[in-house]
Every structure is written in structure tokens, then in C-alpha cells.
Amino acid sequence: MGSSEIAVAVVRRWLALALEVITAHEEELGRLDAAAGDGDHGATMVRGLRAANAAVEKMSDGAGRLLIEAGAAFSDASGGASGALIGALLSSAGRVLDDGPFDTATATKALQAGLSMVMRLGKAQPGDKTLVDALKPFVDALAAQPADQPLLAAWRAALPAAQAGAAATREMVAKRGRSAKLGERSLGHADPGATSLVYLLQAMETALAEECG
Ligand code: ADP
Ligand code: MG
């Protein structure tokens, strides 16, 4: 398989695994969101990922195009703050993905573009108790990997930064999104969006291990 075919296989497998893992944690994500939000985060993510999987099913394009369409379908189907942001993350990453070989440097650039878009749209800074608190440490850790490191190894090495970032949101008071209104009530609970983002990144580790490990 060429690099672009591997990328397509990884994106497809990732979308399928992401739906599986988020469905398995749907209740947990709903409970986290109920602490200071409206309790719909698990359901929102499942709806978005189902639509994203359906959108790419009959496509025969490159990995970047798949991600762009998956992101658009995710946004349309899921609604809510997280839907628009994660949809934009996928689509922005997709716009970069086909520009280079499917390696650590390209994945880093794609995720940096996604992170910038999320921060521009949502205006969340690190420490605001959002998915940015998991995504930014991950992207920074990925960027710190040697560029010639195979993508699976680099991804694995960066994952603990995302997990630590999500765990640290427990001690934060929400400053963005719906739960900012009930700020203090979110203390002691991890941010649902940061938590689901870690599941998405873990699903990608599995997809990479299966398709290029
Ligand atoms: P809603 O808040 O519309 O009910 P969800 O419950 O699906 O949407 O998602 C909530 C998650 O969205 C939060 O846990 C947080 O991680 C993320 N989020 C909300 N607003 C922002 C924002 N402005 N920037 C980044 N992430 C945000
Ligand atoms: Mg919610």
C-alpha cells in the first residue's frame, strides 16, 4: 500500500473505532456534562460520529477529503458547541493532510491547523476547562517528537500529555461554553469535551497500530 492508501485506511478505521469507544463511554460523558452543563455530550458525540462514518462510507477520495466531509457531517448532525468545534477540527486537519506524506510532520501540521481553528472559533485558552486543555498539550507533544519518528511511535509518545491535560481539567472552573454559567459546579469533574478528545486520540493510536504498526 502506498502512503495515501494507508492514510485512507487509517482515517476510515479511526472513524469506526472512535464511534465504538465513544458509544462505550456515552453515559460517562453524559454524566460529566451533567455536572455543570446539559448532560448531552455523550449523545452529541455519538450522533456526530455516526454521521461522520456514514458520510465517508461511499467516498473514494483521499484521506484529507474524507476528513473534510466527516467534519462537515459531524458538525451538521451533532449540533452543540462541541459539534461545531470538533467538526471544524476534523475539516481543518483534512485540508492539510493530503499536502504531504502520511507521516509525523504532516500529522503535526494537520493537528496544528485544527487546534488553531478550534481556538479561533471557540476563543478558549488553555485553563478554560475545555477540550483545548487536552488537544493543545497533545499537539505540542507531537510537535516535539523527532520529525523522522514513525507516526505510531510519535502518537503514542504524545498521548500521556493529552491524558494529563484532560485530568488537570478536574481542578479547573469552566470559563467557556454552557458550563461557564455554573462555573464552580464543574470543579472536581473532568471536562467532558477534554475527556472525549482523549478517547478520540486513543482510537487513532489503535487505528495506526492496526494499519501501519
Ligand atoms: P453543549 O455545551 O452545546 O451542550 P457538548 O455538551 O456536546 O455541547 O460539549 C461540551 C464541551 O464542548 C465542553 O466540555 C468543552 O470541552 C467544549 N467546549 C464548549 N465550548 C467551547 C469553546 N468555546 N472552546 C472549546 N471547547 C468548548
Ligand atoms: Mg452539553
PDB file of C-alpha atoms in Angstrom, residues 26-136:
ATOM      1  CA  GLU A  26     -21.590   7.657  26.178  1.00  0.00           C
ATOM      2  CA  GLU A  27     -23.078   7.515  29.673  1.00  0.00           C
ATOM      3  CA  GLU A  28     -19.874   8.590  31.389  1.00  0.00           C
ATOM      4  CA  LEU A  29     -19.590  11.593  29.053  1.00  0.00           C
ATOM      5  CA  GLY A  30     -23.220  12.487  29.686  1.00  0.00           C
ATOM      6  CA  ARG A  31     -22.673  12.335  33.444  1.00  0.00           C
ATOM      7  CA  LEU A  32     -19.597  14.590  33.233  1.00  0.00           C
ATOM      8  CA  ASP A  33     -21.572  17.077  31.155  1.00  0.00           C
ATOM      9  CA  ALA A  34     -24.483  16.956  33.622  1.00  0.00           C
ATOM     10  CA  ALA A  35     -22.209  18.232  36.413  1.00  0.00           C
ATOM     11  CA  ALA A  36     -22.370  21.798  35.093  1.00  0.00           C
ATOM     12  CA  GLY A  37     -23.749  21.521  31.546  1.00  0.00           C
ATOM     13  CA  ASP A  38     -26.831  19.922  29.996  1.00  0.00           C
ATOM     14  CA  GLY A  39     -25.756  16.267  30.018  1.00  0.00           C
ATOM     15  CA  ASP A  40     -25.846  15.767  26.273  1.00  0.00           C
ATOM     16  CA  HIS A  41     -22.160  15.457  25.428  1.00  0.00           C
ATOM     17  CA  GLY A  42     -22.098  11.656  25.052  1.00  0.00           C
ATOM     18  CA  ALA A  43     -25.204  11.644  22.877  1.00  0.00           C
ATOM     19  CA  THR A  44     -23.883  14.561  20.826  1.00  0.00           C
ATOM     20  CA  MET A  45     -20.606  12.797  20.115  1.00  0.00           C
ATOM     21  CA  VAL A  46     -22.292   9.524  19.170  1.00  0.00           C
ATOM     22  CA  ARG A  47     -24.636  11.345  16.788  1.00  0.00           C
ATOM     23  CA  GLY A  48     -21.770  13.236  15.193  1.00  0.00           C
ATOM     24  CA  LEU A  49     -19.596  10.165  14.747  1.00  0.00           C
ATOM     25  CA  ARG A  50     -22.433   8.111  13.261  1.00  0.00           C
ATOM     26  CA  ALA A  51     -22.967  10.848  10.677  1.00  0.00           C
ATOM     27  CA  ALA A  52     -19.222  11.120  10.023  1.00  0.00           C
ATOM     28  CA  ASN A  53     -18.950   7.368   9.403  1.00  0.00           C
ATOM     29  CA  ALA A  54     -21.975   7.426   7.104  1.00  0.00           C
ATOM     30  CA  ALA A  55     -20.553  10.385   5.168  1.00  0.00           C
ATOM     31  CA  VAL A  56     -17.314   8.628   4.215  1.00  0.00           C
ATOM     32  CA  GLU A  57     -18.837   5.215   3.546  1.00  0.00           C
ATOM     33  CA  LYS A  58     -19.324   5.628  -0.193  1.00  0.00           C
ATOM     34  CA  MET A  59     -16.485   8.081  -0.828  1.00  0.00           C
ATOM     35  CA  SER A  60     -13.412   7.024  -2.776  1.00  0.00           C
ATOM     36  CA  ASP A  61     -11.259  10.113  -2.203  1.00  0.00           C
ATOM     37  CA  GLY A  62      -8.012  10.737  -0.353  1.00  0.00           C
ATOM     38  CA  ALA A  63      -7.713  10.866   3.434  1.00  0.00           C
ATOM     39  CA  GLY A  64      -7.860  14.660   3.562  1.00  0.00           C
ATOM     40  CA  ARG A  65     -11.122  14.820   1.627  1.00  0.00           C
ATOM     41  CA  LEU A  66     -12.594  12.090   3.856  1.00  0.00           C
ATOM     42  CA  LEU A  67     -11.779  14.106   6.964  1.00  0.00           C
ATOM     43  CA  ILE A  68     -13.206  17.294   5.468  1.00  0.00           C
ATOM     44  CA  GLU A  69     -16.521  15.572   4.720  1.00  0.00           C
ATOM     45  CA  ALA A  70     -16.503  13.718   8.047  1.00  0.00           C
ATOM     46  CA  GLY A  71     -16.055  17.029   9.847  1.00  0.00           C
ATOM     47  CA  ALA A  72     -18.895  18.681   7.936  1.00  0.00           C
ATOM     48  CA  ALA A  73     -21.221  15.759   8.659  1.00  0.00           C
ATOM     49  CA  PHE A  74     -20.174  15.751  12.322  1.00  0.00           C
ATOM     50  CA  SER A  75     -20.996  19.467  12.698  1.00  0.00           C
ATOM     51  CA  ASP A  76     -24.343  19.172  10.916  1.00  0.00           C
ATOM     52  CA  ALA A  77     -25.518  16.133  12.832  1.00  0.00           C
ATOM     53  CA  SER A  78     -24.306  16.783  16.336  1.00  0.00           C
ATOM     54  CA  GLY A  79     -25.249  20.400  16.987  1.00  0.00           C
ATOM     55  CA  GLY A  80     -23.989  21.958  20.210  1.00  0.00           C
ATOM     56  CA  ALA A  81     -20.743  23.744  20.896  1.00  0.00           C
ATOM     57  CA  SER A  82     -18.594  20.650  20.732  1.00  0.00           C
ATOM     58  CA  GLY A  83     -20.145  19.562  17.431  1.00  0.00           C
ATOM     59  CA  ALA A  84     -19.117  22.707  15.609  1.00  0.00           C
ATOM     60  CA  LEU A  85     -15.645  22.690  17.178  1.00  0.00           C
ATOM     61  CA  ILE A  86     -14.813  19.034  16.597  1.00  0.00           C
ATOM     62  CA  GLY A  87     -16.262  19.222  13.106  1.00  0.00           C
ATOM     63  CA  ALA A  88     -14.005  22.192  12.390  1.00  0.00           C
ATOM     64  CA  LEU A  89     -11.039  20.345  13.900  1.00  0.00           C
ATOM     65  CA  LEU A  90     -11.536  17.401  11.533  1.00  0.00           C
ATOM     66  CA  SER A  91     -12.120  19.554   8.464  1.00  0.00           C
ATOM     67  CA  SER A  92      -9.145  21.834   9.133  1.00  0.00           C
ATOM     68  CA  ALA A  93      -6.863  18.850   9.683  1.00  0.00           C
ATOM     69  CA  GLY A  94      -8.213  17.299   6.493  1.00  0.00           C
ATOM     70  CA  ARG A  95      -7.350  20.385   4.455  1.00  0.00           C
ATOM     71  CA  VAL A  96      -3.673  19.876   5.375  1.00  0.00           C
ATOM     72  CA  LEU A  97      -3.470  16.098   5.271  1.00  0.00           C
ATOM     73  CA  ASP A  98      -3.138  15.488   1.539  1.00  0.00           C
ATOM     74  CA  ASP A  99      -0.388  18.103   1.158  1.00  0.00           C
ATOM     75  CA  GLY A 100       2.407  15.838   2.377  1.00  0.00           C
ATOM     76  CA  PRO A 101       3.353  12.202   3.020  1.00  0.00           C
ATOM     77  CA  PHE A 102       1.384  10.489   5.770  1.00  0.00           C
ATOM     78  CA  ASP A 103       3.980  10.904   8.496  1.00  0.00           C
ATOM     79  CA  THR A 104       4.637  12.616  11.824  1.00  0.00           C
ATOM     80  CA  ALA A 105       5.447  16.000  10.284  1.00  0.00           C
ATOM     81  CA  THR A 106       2.256  16.076   8.194  1.00  0.00           C
ATOM     82  CA  ALA A 107       0.058  14.837  11.047  1.00  0.00           C
ATOM     83  CA  THR A 108       1.559  17.515  13.289  1.00  0.00           C
ATOM     84  CA  LYS A 109       0.834  20.251  10.749  1.00  0.00           C
ATOM     85  CA  ALA A 110      -2.711  18.951  10.266  1.00  0.00           C
ATOM     86  CA  LEU A 111      -3.414  18.953  14.000  1.00  0.00           C
ATOM     87  CA  GLN A 112      -1.806  22.364  14.491  1.00  0.00           C
ATOM     88  CA  ALA A 113      -4.187  23.718  11.844  1.00  0.00           C
ATOM     89  CA  GLY A 114      -7.088  22.005  13.622  1.00  0.00           C
ATOM     90  CA  LEU A 115      -6.096  23.390  17.012  1.00  0.00           C
ATOM     91  CA  SER A 116      -5.763  26.933  15.632  1.00  0.00           C
ATOM     92  CA  MET A 117      -9.231  26.703  14.110  1.00  0.00           C
ATOM     93  CA  VAL A 118     -10.764  25.388  17.357  1.00  0.00           C
ATOM     94  CA  MET A 119      -9.149  28.196  19.366  1.00  0.00           C
ATOM     95  CA  ARG A 120     -10.157  30.834  16.829  1.00  0.00           C
ATOM     96  CA  LEU A 121     -13.788  29.697  16.683  1.00  0.00           C
ATOM     97  CA  GLY A 122     -14.276  28.913  20.366  1.00  0.00           C
ATOM     98  CA  LYS A 123     -11.916  31.529  21.808  1.00  0.00           C
ATOM     99  CA  ALA A 124     -10.916  29.158  24.611  1.00  0.00           C
ATOM    100  CA  GLN A 125      -7.457  29.473  26.098  1.00  0.00           C
ATOM    101  CA  PRO A 126      -5.619  26.738  27.981  1.00  0.00           C
ATOM    102  CA  GLY A 127      -7.020  26.595  31.523  1.00  0.00           C
ATOM    103  CA  ASP A 128     -10.596  27.465  30.491  1.00  0.00           C
ATOM    104  CA  LYS A 129     -11.648  23.830  31.068  1.00  0.00           C
ATOM    105  CA  THR A 130     -12.420  22.793  27.510  1.00  0.00           C
ATOM    106  CA  LEU A 131     -11.215  20.233  25.011  1.00  0.00           C
ATOM    107  CA  VAL A 132      -8.358  22.654  24.272  1.00  0.00           C
ATOM    108  CA  ASP A 133      -6.821  21.517  27.584  1.00  0.00           C
ATOM    109  CA  ALA A 134      -6.361  18.021  26.144  1.00  0.00           C
ATOM    110  CA  LEU A 135      -5.791  18.943  22.498  1.00  0.00           C
ATOM    111  CA  LYS A 136      -3.127  21.618  22.899  1.00  0.00           C
TER     112      LYS A 136
END
